[in-house]
XYZ file of C-alpha atoms in Angstrom:
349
model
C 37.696 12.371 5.715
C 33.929 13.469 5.032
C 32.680 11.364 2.548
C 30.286 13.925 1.525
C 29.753 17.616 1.398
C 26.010 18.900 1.258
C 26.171 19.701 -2.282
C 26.963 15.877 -3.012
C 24.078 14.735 -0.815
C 21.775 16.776 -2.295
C 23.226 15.523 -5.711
C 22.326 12.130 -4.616
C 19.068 13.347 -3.584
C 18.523 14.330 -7.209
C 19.931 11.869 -9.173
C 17.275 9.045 -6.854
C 14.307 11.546 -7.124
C 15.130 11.026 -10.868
C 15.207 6.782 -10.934
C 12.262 7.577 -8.813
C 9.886 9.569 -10.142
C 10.859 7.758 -13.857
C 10.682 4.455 -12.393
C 6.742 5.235 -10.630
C 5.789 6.321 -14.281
C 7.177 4.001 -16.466
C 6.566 0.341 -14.587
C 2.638 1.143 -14.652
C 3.114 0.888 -18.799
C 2.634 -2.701 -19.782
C 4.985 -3.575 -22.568
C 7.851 -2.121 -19.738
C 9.722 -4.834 -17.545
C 8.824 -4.907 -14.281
C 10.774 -4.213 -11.389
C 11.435 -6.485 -8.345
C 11.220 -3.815 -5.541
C 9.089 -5.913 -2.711
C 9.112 -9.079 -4.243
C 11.366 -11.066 -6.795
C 9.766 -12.293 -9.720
C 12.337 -14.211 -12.058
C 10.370 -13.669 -15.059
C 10.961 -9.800 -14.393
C 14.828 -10.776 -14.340
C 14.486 -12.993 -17.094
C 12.761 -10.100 -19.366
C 15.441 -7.398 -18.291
C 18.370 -9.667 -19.672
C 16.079 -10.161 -22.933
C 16.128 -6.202 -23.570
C 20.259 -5.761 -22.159
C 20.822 -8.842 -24.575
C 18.375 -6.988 -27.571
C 20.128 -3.793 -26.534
C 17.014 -1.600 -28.331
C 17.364 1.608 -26.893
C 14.334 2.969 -28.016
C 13.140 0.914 -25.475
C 15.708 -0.110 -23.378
C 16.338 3.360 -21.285
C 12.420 2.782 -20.635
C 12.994 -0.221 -19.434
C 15.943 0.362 -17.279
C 14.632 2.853 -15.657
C 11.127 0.628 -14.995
C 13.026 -2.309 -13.317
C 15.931 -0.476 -11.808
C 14.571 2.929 -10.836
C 12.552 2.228 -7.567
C 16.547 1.602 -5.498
C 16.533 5.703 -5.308
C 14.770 4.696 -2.585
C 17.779 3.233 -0.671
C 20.007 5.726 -1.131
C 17.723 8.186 0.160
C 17.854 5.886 2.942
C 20.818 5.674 3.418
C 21.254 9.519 2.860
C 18.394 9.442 6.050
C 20.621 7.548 8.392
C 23.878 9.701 7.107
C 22.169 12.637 8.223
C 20.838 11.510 11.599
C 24.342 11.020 12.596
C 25.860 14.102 11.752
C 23.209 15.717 12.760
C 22.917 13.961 16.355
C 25.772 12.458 17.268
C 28.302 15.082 16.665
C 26.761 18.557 18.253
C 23.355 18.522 17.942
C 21.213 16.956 20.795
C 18.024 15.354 21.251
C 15.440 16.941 23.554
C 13.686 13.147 24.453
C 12.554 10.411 22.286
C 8.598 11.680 21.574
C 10.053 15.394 21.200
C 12.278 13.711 18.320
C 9.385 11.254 16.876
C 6.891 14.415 16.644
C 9.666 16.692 15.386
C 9.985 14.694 12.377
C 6.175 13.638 11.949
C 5.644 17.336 11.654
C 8.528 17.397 9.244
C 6.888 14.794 7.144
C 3.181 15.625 7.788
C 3.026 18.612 5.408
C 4.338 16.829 2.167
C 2.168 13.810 2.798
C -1.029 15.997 3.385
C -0.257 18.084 0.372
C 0.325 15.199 -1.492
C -3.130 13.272 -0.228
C -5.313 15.909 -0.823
C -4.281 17.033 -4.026
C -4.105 13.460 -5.554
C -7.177 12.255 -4.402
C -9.390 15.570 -6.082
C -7.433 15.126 -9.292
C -8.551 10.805 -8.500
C -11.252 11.112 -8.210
C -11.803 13.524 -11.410
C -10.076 11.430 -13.488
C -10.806 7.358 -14.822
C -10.242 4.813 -12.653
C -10.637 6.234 -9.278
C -9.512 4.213 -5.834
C -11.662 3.901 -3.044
C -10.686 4.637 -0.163
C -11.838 3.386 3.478
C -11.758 5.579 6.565
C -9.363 3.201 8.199
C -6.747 3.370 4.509
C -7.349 7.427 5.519
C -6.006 7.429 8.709
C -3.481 4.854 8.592
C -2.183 7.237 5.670
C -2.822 10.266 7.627
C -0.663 8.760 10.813
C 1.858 7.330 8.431
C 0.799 3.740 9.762
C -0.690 2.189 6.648
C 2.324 -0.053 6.001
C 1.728 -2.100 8.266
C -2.047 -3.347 7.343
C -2.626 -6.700 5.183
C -2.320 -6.099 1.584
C -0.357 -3.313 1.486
C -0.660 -3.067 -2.786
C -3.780 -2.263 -2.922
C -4.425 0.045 0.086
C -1.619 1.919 -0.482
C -2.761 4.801 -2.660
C -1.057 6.715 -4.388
C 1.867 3.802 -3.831
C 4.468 5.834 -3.192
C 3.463 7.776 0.016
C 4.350 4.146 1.853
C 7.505 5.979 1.986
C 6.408 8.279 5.015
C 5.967 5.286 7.726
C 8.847 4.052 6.879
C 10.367 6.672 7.685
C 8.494 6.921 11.177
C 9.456 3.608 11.712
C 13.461 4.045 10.792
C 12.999 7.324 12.848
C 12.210 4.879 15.443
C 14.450 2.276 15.659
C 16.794 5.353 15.416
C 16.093 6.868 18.823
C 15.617 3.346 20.649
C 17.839 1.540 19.674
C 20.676 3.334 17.372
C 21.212 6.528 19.237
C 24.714 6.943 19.926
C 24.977 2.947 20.674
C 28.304 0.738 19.541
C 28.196 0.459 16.107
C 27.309 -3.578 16.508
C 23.626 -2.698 17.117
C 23.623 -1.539 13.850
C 25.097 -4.577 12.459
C 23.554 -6.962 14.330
C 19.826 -5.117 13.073
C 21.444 -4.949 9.463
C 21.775 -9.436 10.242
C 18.470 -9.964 11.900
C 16.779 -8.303 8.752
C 18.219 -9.316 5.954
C 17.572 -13.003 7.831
C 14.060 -12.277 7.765
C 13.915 -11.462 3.945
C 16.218 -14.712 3.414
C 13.922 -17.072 5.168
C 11.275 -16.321 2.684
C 13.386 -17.642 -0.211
C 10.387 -20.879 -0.765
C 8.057 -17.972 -1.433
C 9.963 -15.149 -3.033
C 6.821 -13.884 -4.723
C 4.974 -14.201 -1.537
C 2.890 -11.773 0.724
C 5.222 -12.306 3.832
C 8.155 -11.120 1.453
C 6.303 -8.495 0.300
C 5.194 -7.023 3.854
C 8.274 -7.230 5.000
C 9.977 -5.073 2.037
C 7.294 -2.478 2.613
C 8.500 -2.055 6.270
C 11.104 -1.404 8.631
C 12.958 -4.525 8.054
C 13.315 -4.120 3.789
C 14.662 -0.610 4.582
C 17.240 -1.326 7.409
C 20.147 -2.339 5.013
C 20.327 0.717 3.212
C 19.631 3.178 6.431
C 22.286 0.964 8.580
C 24.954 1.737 5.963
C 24.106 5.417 5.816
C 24.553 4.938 9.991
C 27.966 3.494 10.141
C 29.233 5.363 6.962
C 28.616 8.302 9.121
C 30.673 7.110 11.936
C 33.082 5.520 10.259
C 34.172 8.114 7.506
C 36.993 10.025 9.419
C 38.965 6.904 9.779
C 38.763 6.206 6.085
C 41.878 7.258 4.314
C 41.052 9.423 1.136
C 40.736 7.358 -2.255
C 41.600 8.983 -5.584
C 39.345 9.515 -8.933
C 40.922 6.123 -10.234
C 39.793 3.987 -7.200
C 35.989 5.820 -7.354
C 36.095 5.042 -11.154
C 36.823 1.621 -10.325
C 34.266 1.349 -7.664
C 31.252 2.747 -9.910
C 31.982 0.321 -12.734
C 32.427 -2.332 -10.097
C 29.362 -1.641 -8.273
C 27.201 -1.187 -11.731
C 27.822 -5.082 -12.267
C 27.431 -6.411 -9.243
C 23.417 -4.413 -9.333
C 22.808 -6.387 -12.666
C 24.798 -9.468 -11.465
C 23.018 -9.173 -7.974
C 19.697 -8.964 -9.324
C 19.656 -12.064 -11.220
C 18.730 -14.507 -8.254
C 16.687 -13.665 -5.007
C 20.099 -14.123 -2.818
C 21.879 -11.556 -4.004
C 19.119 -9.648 -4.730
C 18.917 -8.811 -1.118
C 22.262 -7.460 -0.989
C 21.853 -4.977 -4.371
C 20.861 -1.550 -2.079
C 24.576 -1.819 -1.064
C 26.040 -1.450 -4.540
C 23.488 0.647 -5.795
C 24.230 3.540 -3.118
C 28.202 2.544 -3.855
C 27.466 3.355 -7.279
C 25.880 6.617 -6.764
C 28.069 7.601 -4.030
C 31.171 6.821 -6.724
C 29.563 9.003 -9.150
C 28.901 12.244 -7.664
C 32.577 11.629 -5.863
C 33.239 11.756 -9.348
C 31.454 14.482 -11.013
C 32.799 17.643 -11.778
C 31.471 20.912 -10.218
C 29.923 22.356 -13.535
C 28.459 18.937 -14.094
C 26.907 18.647 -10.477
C 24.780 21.294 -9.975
C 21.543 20.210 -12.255
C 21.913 17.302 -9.901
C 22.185 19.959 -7.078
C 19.123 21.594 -8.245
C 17.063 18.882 -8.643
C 18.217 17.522 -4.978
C 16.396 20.917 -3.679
C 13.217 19.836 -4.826
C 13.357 16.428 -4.518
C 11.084 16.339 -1.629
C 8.398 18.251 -3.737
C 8.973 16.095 -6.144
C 7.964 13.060 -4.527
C 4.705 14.170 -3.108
C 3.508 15.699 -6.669
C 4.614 12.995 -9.486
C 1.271 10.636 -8.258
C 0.044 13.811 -9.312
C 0.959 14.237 -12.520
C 1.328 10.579 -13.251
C -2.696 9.890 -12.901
C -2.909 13.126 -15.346
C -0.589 12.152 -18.124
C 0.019 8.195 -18.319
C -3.222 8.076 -20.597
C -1.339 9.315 -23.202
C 1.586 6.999 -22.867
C -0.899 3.980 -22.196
C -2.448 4.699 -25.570
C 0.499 4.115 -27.465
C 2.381 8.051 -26.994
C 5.038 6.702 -24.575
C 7.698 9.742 -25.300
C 4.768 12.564 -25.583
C 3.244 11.508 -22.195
C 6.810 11.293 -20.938
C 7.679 14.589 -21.574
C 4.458 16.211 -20.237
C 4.881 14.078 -17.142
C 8.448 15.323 -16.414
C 7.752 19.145 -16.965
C 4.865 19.196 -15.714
C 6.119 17.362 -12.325
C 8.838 19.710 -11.981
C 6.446 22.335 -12.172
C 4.243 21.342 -10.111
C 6.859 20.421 -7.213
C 8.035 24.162 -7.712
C 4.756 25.117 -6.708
C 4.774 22.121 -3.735
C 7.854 23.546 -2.405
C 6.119 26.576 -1.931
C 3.242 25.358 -0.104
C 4.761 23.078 1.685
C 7.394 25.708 3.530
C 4.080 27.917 4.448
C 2.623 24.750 5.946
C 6.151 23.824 8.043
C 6.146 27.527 9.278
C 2.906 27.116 10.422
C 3.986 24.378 12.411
């Protein structure tokens, strides 16, 4: 059994851009709870249960989608590693493991360069610039920067990280994953997640935090898309009751999870069991806005810093809704237009 068709990845790919691209807006406001995405802050735990507890919703979608938005970010990961595996491991091949590394770098490249360049003109017209060093450039530029000292602050607009992850995932992938017994997976999935736990005297700590911006914060959500991937055919199919029962599941043990650093570690798994339930769920009709959105999903990404640094004035001086809604048009937009660009520079290369 195929766990899922393209139209349900790229649903999934939609419904994370969303938490996403939300999340990266919303968590820079500063009444909003903050999330615990590289770190684990209890306060930000104890504030969330405040607003579940208060259960405002004038303010509590806001907040929801500030402290819980950023895991889209797993489940493209784990979407990543899904991929990689049907893609080579069933009949595609691999020409050699720098062919494979530059084949996706070039993949990559052209959002991140869009992205750069664009963000940093409308920076640097707008309040509150960032300075950049040459060394921040090129790290970005070579999709190295995460692994420099202080990754908050050099990492401009925050969520281009994302690309050397990837590179490094894409990595570990061809060395060490590639068509190996499924126990390499594991035992990576083990080793990291034992790294994270050892920093449980110091979960607000800079060791924490480098780690989570790396390889080894990303390797429980890309491991699972891995071994979903080889494991699906020998999964009997499950019916609509059993996914309903998984999503609702799932959806507790995220809020349950996320109330103390141990099994915070462990909440990428239910959050991409969650999402996976749902669109296993979601009728056909009810899909395809999902669908849509999945399409440009990778435009998306590179142009809400964008927007963000353009619109979050107005929602920082006390509009949160009207700079909302500007923000979210004018991102999809925008990525329409990315999309564009960004196929001319991929045929180019």
């Amino acid at each position: 059994m195929t766990l899922l068709n393209k139209e349900q990845c790229s649903a999934l790919r939609g419904i994370a851009i969303v938490g996403i691209f939300m999340h990266n807006y919303l968590h820079w406001l500063g009444p909003m709870v903050k999330e615990n995405e590289y770190t684990f802050t209890q306060h930000n735990v104890s504030r969330m249960m405040a607003e579940l507890e208060a259960f405002d919703l004038s303010t509590l979608i806001y907040n929801l989608f500030s402290f819980f938005g950023h895991y889209g970010v797993p489940v493209f990961l784990f979407l990543s590693g899904y991929g990689l595996v049907k893609k080579y491991e069933g009949t595609g091949t691999l020409t050699g493991t720098g062919n494979f590394l530059w084949k996706h770098y070039m993949k990559l490249f052209p959002m991140m360069l869009l992205g750069f360049v664009v963000f940093a003109m409308v920076d640097w017209m707008t309040p509150g610039h960032h300075h950049w060093t040459w060394v921040d450039i090129i790290a970005q530029l070579t999709m190295t920067i995460n692994v420099l000292p202080d990754p908050d602050h050099i990492i401009w607009p925050g969520p281009y990280w994302f690309f050397g992850l990837m590179m490094q995932l894409y990595l570990i992938y061809i060395l060490l994953l590639h068509r190996r017994h499924w126990g390499w997976t594991v035992a990576l999935i083990v080793v990291c997640t034992a790294l994270q736990a050892m920093c449980f005297s110091d979960p607000e700590g800079e060791t924490l935090n480098r780690l989570r911006y790396n390889c080894i914060g990303g390797m429980l959500p890309f491991g699972m898309g891995l071994l979903e991937a080889r494991f699906e055919g020998k999964v009997k199919p499950v019916n609509n009751a059993t996914h309903l029962f998984l999503l609702l599941a799932s959806l507790l043990l995220v809020v349950s999870l996320s109330l103390n650093f141990w099994g915070w570690l462990f909440v990428p798994v239910f959050v991409i069991t969650a999402h996976v339930a749902f669109v296993r769920l979601m009728p056909k009709s009810a899909i395809q806005p999902m669908v849509w959105m999945g399409g440009l999903s990778a435009a998306i990404f590179v142009a809400h810093p964008v927007t963000r640094k353009i619109f979050i004035p107005i929602s920082r001086h006390g509009d949160i809704l009207d700079g909302l809604v500007l923000y979210i048009v004018a991102t999809i937009l925008v990525a329409m237009v990315f999309r564009i660009v960004i196929r001319e520079l991929r045929v180019k290369n």
